[in-house]
GROMACS .gro file of C-alpha atoms in nm:
model
  334
    1MET     CA    1  -6.571  -7.165  -4.922
    2GLU     CA    2  -6.866  -6.926  -4.940
    3LEU     CA    3  -6.815  -6.551  -4.970
    4HIS     CA    4  -6.945  -6.489  -4.617
    5ASP     CA    5  -6.674  -6.725  -4.490
    6VAL     CA    6  -6.415  -6.536  -4.693
    7TRP     CA    7  -6.526  -6.207  -4.543
    8PHE     CA    8  -6.515  -6.349  -4.192
    9VAL     CA    9  -6.150  -6.432  -4.259
   10LEU     CA   10  -6.082  -6.090  -4.413
   11ILE     CA   11  -6.236  -5.910  -4.115
   12ALA     CA   12  -6.023  -6.125  -3.885
   13VAL     CA   13  -5.716  -6.020  -4.087
   14LEU     CA   14  -5.812  -5.653  -4.059
   15TRP     CA   15  -5.852  -5.675  -3.680
   16THR     CA   16  -5.525  -5.864  -3.656
   17GLY     CA   17  -5.346  -5.596  -3.856
   18TYR     CA   18  -5.500  -5.326  -3.639
   19PHE     CA   19  -5.393  -5.489  -3.313
   20PHE     CA   20  -5.044  -5.560  -3.448
   21LEU     CA   21  -4.986  -5.200  -3.559
   22GLU     CA   22  -5.196  -4.997  -3.319
   23GLY     CA   23  -5.088  -5.230  -3.041
   24PHE     CA   24  -4.738  -5.086  -3.024
   25ASP     CA   25  -4.886  -4.736  -3.063
   26PHE     CA   26  -5.091  -4.792  -2.749
   27GLY     CA   27  -4.791  -4.947  -2.577
   28VAL     CA   28  -4.568  -4.650  -2.652
   29GLY     CA   29  -4.841  -4.416  -2.526
   30VAL     CA   30  -4.857  -4.605  -2.197
   31LEU     CA   31  -4.477  -4.599  -2.170
   32THR     CA   32  -4.465  -4.219  -2.188
   33LYS     CA   33  -4.549  -4.234  -1.815
   34LEU     CA   34  -4.379  -4.561  -1.722
   35LEU     CA   35  -4.052  -4.539  -1.915
   36ALA     CA   36  -3.966  -4.177  -1.997
   37ARG     CA   37  -3.792  -3.984  -1.718
   38ASP     CA   38  -3.799  -3.633  -1.860
   39ARG     CA   39  -3.954  -3.426  -2.137
   40PRO     CA   40  -3.690  -3.505  -2.407
   41GLU     CA   41  -3.740  -3.877  -2.351
   42LYS     CA   42  -4.116  -3.836  -2.377
   43ARG     CA   43  -4.062  -3.654  -2.704
   44VAL     CA   44  -3.845  -3.942  -2.825
   45LEU     CA   45  -4.120  -4.193  -2.749
   46ILE     CA   46  -4.386  -3.983  -2.918
   47ASN     CA   47  -4.160  -3.927  -3.220
   48THR     CA   48  -4.113  -4.303  -3.269
   49ILE     CA   49  -4.481  -4.336  -3.358
   50GLY     CA   50  -4.543  -3.981  -3.482
   51PRO     CA   51  -4.517  -4.064  -3.854
   52VAL     CA   52  -4.723  -4.384  -3.841
   53TRP     CA   53  -4.993  -4.376  -3.571
   54ASP     CA   54  -5.263  -4.224  -3.794
   55GLY     CA   55  -5.190  -4.470  -4.075
   56ASN     CA   56  -5.223  -4.758  -3.829
   57GLU     CA   57  -5.578  -4.648  -3.746
   58VAL     CA   58  -5.677  -4.706  -4.110
   59TRP     CA   59  -5.701  -5.073  -4.017
   60LEU     CA   60  -5.967  -4.996  -3.757
   61LEU     CA   61  -6.171  -4.793  -4.006
   62SER     CA   62  -6.140  -5.074  -4.259
   63ALA     CA   63  -6.241  -5.340  -4.006
   64GLY     CA   64  -6.544  -5.140  -3.893
   65GLY     CA   65  -6.648  -5.056  -4.248
   66ALA     CA   66  -6.606  -5.415  -4.365
   67THR     CA   67  -6.815  -5.542  -4.074
   68PHE     CA   68  -7.090  -5.290  -4.153
   69ALA     CA   69  -7.103  -5.388  -4.520
   70ALA     CA   70  -7.041  -5.763  -4.499
   71PHE     CA   71  -7.225  -5.846  -4.174
   72PRO     CA   72  -7.481  -5.570  -4.102
   73GLU     CA   73  -7.659  -5.774  -3.833
   74TRP     CA   74  -7.328  -5.828  -3.652
   75TYR     CA   75  -7.244  -5.459  -3.680
   76ALA     CA   76  -7.586  -5.347  -3.553
   77THR     CA   77  -7.590  -5.582  -3.254
   78LEU     CA   78  -7.227  -5.517  -3.165
   79PHE     CA   79  -7.239  -5.138  -3.180
   80SER     CA   80  -7.573  -5.112  -3.003
   81GLY     CA   81  -7.491  -5.362  -2.729
   82PHE     CA   82  -7.136  -5.236  -2.674
   83TYR     CA   83  -7.231  -4.872  -2.727
   84LEU     CA   84  -7.078  -4.722  -2.412
   85PRO     CA   85  -6.736  -4.897  -2.418
   86LEU     CA   86  -6.702  -4.836  -2.792
   87LEU     CA   87  -6.795  -4.471  -2.741
   88VAL     CA   88  -6.524  -4.441  -2.474
   89ILE     CA   89  -6.273  -4.595  -2.717
   90LEU     CA   90  -6.378  -4.352  -2.991
   91VAL     CA   91  -6.345  -4.049  -2.761
   92CYS     CA   92  -6.003  -4.170  -2.646
   93LEU     CA   93  -5.882  -4.212  -3.004
   94ILE     CA   94  -6.000  -3.860  -3.090
   95VAL     CA   95  -5.840  -3.700  -2.785
   96ARG     CA   96  -5.522  -3.899  -2.837
   97GLY     CA   97  -5.492  -3.782  -3.196
   98VAL     CA   98  -5.548  -3.421  -3.091
   99ALA     CA   99  -5.288  -3.460  -2.816
  100PHE     CA  100  -5.024  -3.575  -3.064
  101GLU     CA  101  -5.087  -3.270  -3.280
  102TYR     CA  102  -5.137  -3.003  -3.013
  103ARG     CA  103  -4.885  -3.105  -2.748
  104ALA     CA  104  -4.596  -2.904  -2.895
  105LYS     CA  105  -4.802  -2.605  -3.010
  106ARG     CA  106  -4.720  -2.408  -2.694
  107PRO     CA  107  -4.408  -2.408  -2.474
  108GLU     CA  108  -4.577  -2.391  -2.131
  109GLU     CA  109  -4.497  -2.679  -1.897
  110ASN     CA  110  -4.860  -2.733  -1.790
  111TRP     CA  111  -4.983  -2.734  -2.149
  112GLN     CA  112  -4.742  -3.007  -2.258
  113ARG     CA  113  -4.782  -3.211  -1.939
  114ASN     CA  114  -5.162  -3.214  -1.973
  115TRP     CA  115  -5.148  -3.337  -2.332
  116GLU     CA  116  -4.893  -3.603  -2.233
  117THR     CA  117  -5.130  -3.719  -1.961
  118ALA     CA  118  -5.405  -3.739  -2.223
  119ILE     CA  119  -5.180  -3.952  -2.445
  120PHE     CA  120  -5.116  -4.191  -2.155
  121TRP     CA  121  -5.479  -4.241  -2.049
  122CYS     CA  122  -5.614  -4.240  -2.404
  123SER     CA  123  -5.367  -4.516  -2.493
  124LEU     CA  124  -5.421  -4.724  -2.179
  125THR     CA  125  -5.802  -4.714  -2.186
  126PRO     CA  126  -5.857  -4.844  -2.543
  127ALA     CA  127  -5.583  -5.104  -2.496
  128PHE     CA  128  -5.784  -5.243  -2.204
  129LEU     CA  129  -6.134  -5.200  -2.349
  130TRP     CA  130  -6.056  -5.375  -2.678
  131GLY     CA  131  -5.971  -5.687  -2.480
  132VAL     CA  132  -6.295  -5.656  -2.281
  133ALA     CA  133  -6.495  -5.617  -2.604
  134PHE     CA  134  -6.342  -5.916  -2.781
  135GLY     CA  135  -6.363  -6.124  -2.465
  136ASN     CA  136  -6.738  -6.070  -2.465
  137ILE     CA  137  -6.767  -6.141  -2.837
  138VAL     CA  138  -6.596  -6.478  -2.797
  139ARG     CA  139  -6.765  -6.571  -2.467
  140GLY     CA  140  -7.109  -6.471  -2.591
  141VAL     CA  141  -7.360  -6.213  -2.475
  142LYS     CA  142  -7.735  -6.193  -2.413
  143ILE     CA  143  -7.892  -6.192  -2.760
  144ASP     CA  144  -8.264  -6.257  -2.796
  145ARG     CA  145  -8.467  -6.419  -3.072
  146ASN     CA  146  -8.473  -6.086  -3.261
  147LEU     CA  147  -8.090  -6.091  -3.276
  148GLU     CA  148  -8.073  -5.791  -3.042
  149TYR     CA  149  -7.853  -5.744  -2.737
  150VAL     CA  150  -8.066  -5.741  -2.420
  151GLY     CA  151  -7.795  -5.737  -2.155
  152SER     CA  152  -7.659  -5.449  -1.948
  153LEU     CA  153  -7.323  -5.280  -1.910
  154GLY     CA  154  -7.260  -5.489  -1.599
  155ASP     CA  155  -7.294  -5.808  -1.805
  156LEU     CA  156  -6.996  -5.698  -2.014
  157LEU     CA  157  -6.776  -5.659  -1.706
  158ASN     CA  158  -6.747  -6.032  -1.635
  159PRO     CA  159  -6.424  -6.200  -1.514
  160TYR     CA  160  -6.339  -6.353  -1.853
  161ALA     CA  161  -6.373  -6.022  -2.039
  162LEU     CA  162  -6.182  -5.828  -1.773
  163LEU     CA  163  -5.900  -6.081  -1.797
  164GLY     CA  164  -5.905  -6.029  -2.172
  165GLY     CA  165  -5.866  -5.658  -2.110
  166LEU     CA  166  -5.560  -5.720  -1.893
  167VAL     CA  167  -5.414  -5.940  -2.167
  168THR     CA  168  -5.445  -5.676  -2.439
  169LEU     CA  169  -5.318  -5.402  -2.207
  170THR     CA  170  -5.007  -5.592  -2.100
  171LEU     CA  171  -4.943  -5.744  -2.441
  172PHE     CA  172  -4.967  -5.407  -2.618
  173THR     CA  173  -4.741  -5.248  -2.355
  174PHE     CA  174  -4.485  -5.525  -2.408
  175HIS     CA  175  -4.516  -5.481  -2.785
  176GLY     CA  176  -4.462  -5.107  -2.741
  177ALA     CA  177  -4.158  -5.158  -2.516
  178VAL     CA  178  -3.997  -5.386  -2.773
  179PHE     CA  179  -4.078  -5.136  -3.049
  180THR     CA  180  -3.920  -4.858  -2.840
  181ALA     CA  181  -3.604  -5.064  -2.797
  182LEU     CA  182  -3.599  -5.122  -3.173
  183LYS     CA  183  -3.644  -4.754  -3.260
  184THR     CA  184  -3.422  -4.579  -3.006
  185VAL     CA  185  -3.057  -4.549  -2.903
  186GLY     CA  186  -2.875  -4.487  -2.577
  187GLU     CA  187  -3.008  -4.518  -2.224
  188ILE     CA  188  -3.373  -4.517  -2.323
  189ARG     CA  189  -3.313  -4.821  -2.545
  190GLU     CA  190  -3.160  -5.018  -2.256
  191ARG     CA  191  -3.437  -4.911  -2.022
  192ALA     CA  192  -3.697  -5.017  -2.279
  193ARG     CA  193  -3.545  -5.364  -2.294
  194ARG     CA  194  -3.557  -5.397  -1.914
  195THR     CA  195  -3.917  -5.275  -1.912
  196ALA     CA  196  -4.005  -5.520  -2.188
  197LEU     CA  197  -3.874  -5.809  -1.977
  198ARG     CA  198  -4.079  -5.712  -1.671
  199VAL     CA  199  -4.398  -5.643  -1.867
  200GLY     CA  200  -4.345  -5.952  -2.082
  201LEU     CA  201  -4.332  -6.183  -1.781
  202VAL     CA  202  -4.662  -6.042  -1.653
  203THR     CA  203  -4.807  -6.074  -2.003
  204ALA     CA  204  -4.704  -6.439  -2.023
  205VAL     CA  205  -4.894  -6.523  -1.705
  206VAL     CA  206  -5.222  -6.343  -1.783
  207ALA     CA  207  -5.216  -6.438  -2.153
  208LEU     CA  208  -5.165  -6.806  -2.079
  209ALA     CA  209  -5.453  -6.802  -1.830
  210PHE     CA  210  -5.684  -6.626  -2.077
  211LEU     CA  211  -5.595  -6.844  -2.376
  212LEU     CA  212  -5.630  -7.167  -2.178
  213TRP     CA  213  -5.970  -7.047  -2.051
  214THR     CA  214  -6.074  -6.971  -2.408
  215GLN     CA  215  -5.955  -7.310  -2.531
  216ALA     CA  216  -6.140  -7.489  -2.253
  217ASP     CA  217  -6.467  -7.304  -2.321
  218THR     CA  218  -6.489  -7.266  -2.698
  219GLY     CA  219  -6.167  -7.402  -2.845
  220ASN     CA  220  -6.104  -7.664  -3.111
  221GLY     CA  221  -5.803  -7.826  -3.275
  222ARG     CA  222  -5.720  -7.524  -3.491
  223SER     CA  223  -5.744  -7.280  -3.202
  224LEU     CA  224  -5.514  -7.507  -2.999
  225VAL     CA  225  -5.248  -7.476  -3.267
  226ALA     CA  226  -5.281  -7.096  -3.257
  227LEU     CA  227  -5.253  -7.105  -2.876
  228VAL     CA  228  -4.927  -7.300  -2.891
  229VAL     CA  229  -4.787  -7.061  -3.154
  230ALA     CA  230  -4.879  -6.758  -2.940
  231VAL     CA  231  -4.715  -6.899  -2.627
  232VAL     CA  232  -4.397  -7.011  -2.806
  233ALA     CA  233  -4.367  -6.677  -2.988
  234LEU     CA  234  -4.406  -6.480  -2.664
  235VAL     CA  235  -4.136  -6.682  -2.490
  236ALA     CA  236  -3.908  -6.645  -2.793
  237ALA     CA  237  -3.973  -6.269  -2.797
  238LEU     CA  238  -3.860  -6.246  -2.434
  239VAL     CA  239  -3.544  -6.442  -2.511
  240ALA     CA  240  -3.466  -6.229  -2.817
  241ASN     CA  241  -3.517  -5.915  -2.611
  242GLN     CA  242  -3.273  -6.038  -2.348
  243ILE     CA  243  -2.996  -6.103  -2.599
  244GLY     CA  244  -3.043  -5.764  -2.765
  245ARG     CA  245  -3.209  -5.880  -3.088
  246GLU     CA  246  -3.479  -5.613  -3.094
  247GLY     CA  247  -3.585  -5.679  -3.451
  248TRP     CA  248  -3.652  -6.046  -3.381
  249SER     CA  249  -3.819  -5.962  -3.052
  250PHE     CA  250  -4.055  -5.717  -3.219
  251ALA     CA  251  -4.139  -5.962  -3.497
  252LEU     CA  252  -4.206  -6.239  -3.244
  253SER     CA  253  -4.422  -6.016  -3.023
  254GLY     CA  254  -4.616  -5.939  -3.340
  255VAL     CA  255  -4.654  -6.312  -3.407
  256THR     CA  256  -4.790  -6.346  -3.054
  257ILE     CA  257  -5.059  -6.089  -3.127
  258VAL     CA  258  -5.142  -6.245  -3.463
  259ALA     CA  259  -5.170  -6.596  -3.317
  260ALA     CA  260  -5.375  -6.479  -3.017
  261VAL     CA  261  -5.625  -6.291  -3.235
  262ALA     CA  262  -5.638  -6.585  -3.476
  263MET     CA  263  -5.719  -6.813  -3.186
  264LEU     CA  264  -6.012  -6.594  -3.085
  265PHE     CA  265  -6.158  -6.593  -3.435
  266LEU     CA  266  -6.097  -6.966  -3.479
  267SER     CA  267  -6.279  -7.028  -3.151
  268LEU     CA  268  -6.563  -6.802  -3.264
  269PHE     CA  269  -6.629  -6.942  -3.615
  270PRO     CA  270  -6.895  -7.001  -3.752
  271ASN     CA  271  -7.052  -6.767  -3.497
  272VAL     CA  272  -6.980  -6.396  -3.502
  273MET     CA  273  -7.162  -6.323  -3.174
  274PRO     CA  274  -7.282  -6.623  -2.973
  275SER     CA  275  -7.597  -6.590  -2.764
  276THR     CA  276  -7.578  -6.701  -2.402
  277LEU     CA  277  -7.960  -6.721  -2.385
  278ASP     CA  278  -8.010  -6.974  -2.664
  279ALA     CA  279  -7.754  -7.110  -2.910
  280ASP     CA  280  -8.017  -7.088  -3.187
  281TRP     CA  281  -8.028  -6.711  -3.141
  282SER     CA  282  -7.656  -6.667  -3.205
  283LEU     CA  283  -7.535  -6.448  -3.489
  284THR     CA  284  -7.347  -6.656  -3.744
  285VAL     CA  285  -7.166  -6.590  -4.069
  286THR     CA  286  -7.483  -6.708  -4.243
  287ASN     CA  287  -7.766  -6.522  -4.071
  288ALA     CA  288  -7.568  -6.200  -4.015
  289SER     CA  289  -7.421  -6.154  -4.363
  290SER     CA  290  -7.516  -5.933  -4.656
  291SER     CA  291  -7.641  -6.066  -4.987
  292PRO     CA  292  -7.400  -6.264  -5.210
  293TYR     CA  293  -7.404  -5.981  -5.465
  294THR     CA  294  -7.296  -5.726  -5.204
  295LEU     CA  295  -7.017  -5.953  -5.088
  296LYS     CA  296  -6.905  -6.005  -5.448
  297ILE     CA  297  -6.879  -5.630  -5.513
  298MET     CA  298  -6.691  -5.586  -5.184
  299THR     CA  299  -6.445  -5.857  -5.279
  300TRP     CA  300  -6.355  -5.680  -5.604
  301CYS     CA  301  -6.312  -5.347  -5.424
  302ALA     CA  302  -6.095  -5.503  -5.155
  303GLY     CA  303  -5.880  -5.674  -5.415
  304ILE     CA  304  -5.802  -5.336  -5.574
  305ALA     CA  305  -5.767  -5.117  -5.263
  306THR     CA  306  -5.581  -5.348  -5.025
  307PRO     CA  307  -5.250  -5.368  -5.219
  308ILE     CA  308  -5.246  -4.987  -5.246
  309VAL     CA  309  -5.290  -4.946  -4.870
  310LEU     CA  310  -5.019  -5.201  -4.798
  311LEU     CA  311  -4.778  -5.032  -5.036
  312TYR     CA  312  -4.813  -4.679  -4.901
  313GLN     CA  313  -4.803  -4.795  -4.540
  314GLY     CA  314  -4.496  -5.009  -4.606
  315TRP     CA  315  -4.329  -4.711  -4.774
  316THR     CA  316  -4.402  -4.494  -4.467
  317TYR     CA  317  -4.231  -4.742  -4.236
  318TRP     CA  318  -3.933  -4.765  -4.471
  319VAL     CA  319  -3.886  -4.387  -4.482
  320PHE     CA  320  -3.897  -4.355  -4.101
  321ARG     CA  321  -3.697  -4.669  -4.024
  322LYS     CA  322  -3.398  -4.511  -3.846
  323ARG     CA  323  -3.342  -4.506  -3.470
  324ILE     CA  324  -3.371  -4.184  -3.274
  325GLY     CA  325  -3.255  -4.063  -2.932
  326THR     CA  326  -3.253  -3.758  -2.710
  327GLN     CA  327  -2.962  -3.617  -2.911
  328HIS     CA  328  -3.204  -3.578  -3.202
  329ILE     CA  329  -3.443  -3.365  -2.996
  330ALA     CA  330  -3.396  -2.991  -3.026
  331GLU     CA  331  -3.364  -2.798  -2.700
  332ALA     CA  332  -3.651  -2.568  -2.796
  333ALA     CA  333  -3.985  -2.674  -2.654
  334HIS     CA  334  -4.164  -2.619  -2.985
   0.00000   0.00000   0.00000
């Protein structure tokens, strides 16, 4: 296996880790409007991800940085062609982070409600747009002979990509509902389980349609295996949720995300951005990669830094592993 193939796999792993971890962050943010009934319950939901949301975004920074260094042509075409949706995602992530920090700085009702609204919309929007972006990456976009994107914003809003957006939105919301059930006690825990069932059933329908469409268009034997794993894991997650095994349900919903993302990358390889104008103009792991020396240096750096990141992030989750409920929320507004 060549180094550019190795880095394609590593970038796929980074995106998978990001969607697994940030996925339930987005889901919890969406549930602040759909699940919480009052301000203490909203504070419970926000507190479940409060210690970890910023650490989860490290995976996005790593994935973007690795793409820039390992596949500069892919990075340039992707970020220029998808400039507007990626800019919207970036703004949402910034506002969402500010909302987490500033929401409790003042006791006024309007102040806190406005920041909670920002958390909701700035969680829902990226959850949808990431699916749209990856749907277009897998489906292919208009890339010319100069390896530049020549399409328009309207080209990105095609039925396949929009369905992909619905899949990530519903799947992340389901993942967040299961995480909420795992991390809370009392009435909100039971309500989270009921919400997870309803959202999970919708997720199963749209995800199956999207994955079958992907398999029919660009799939292969390996992607078919990933599809089966994703579907079985999602069904098992729903069953585990129904019998009150939140830990298993969360793990299985995570397996669903991992298998679904793996299927997309398996369908994509050896391309990194197919061209719908001419297959010969597609970006591949070969024509979009950096020099072998650059990839070699990156491999050594990743081998040193990755275990450190995994250790400190694992330690964070261990420290904040206990369940919380409204009884743990002080009556004071700030």
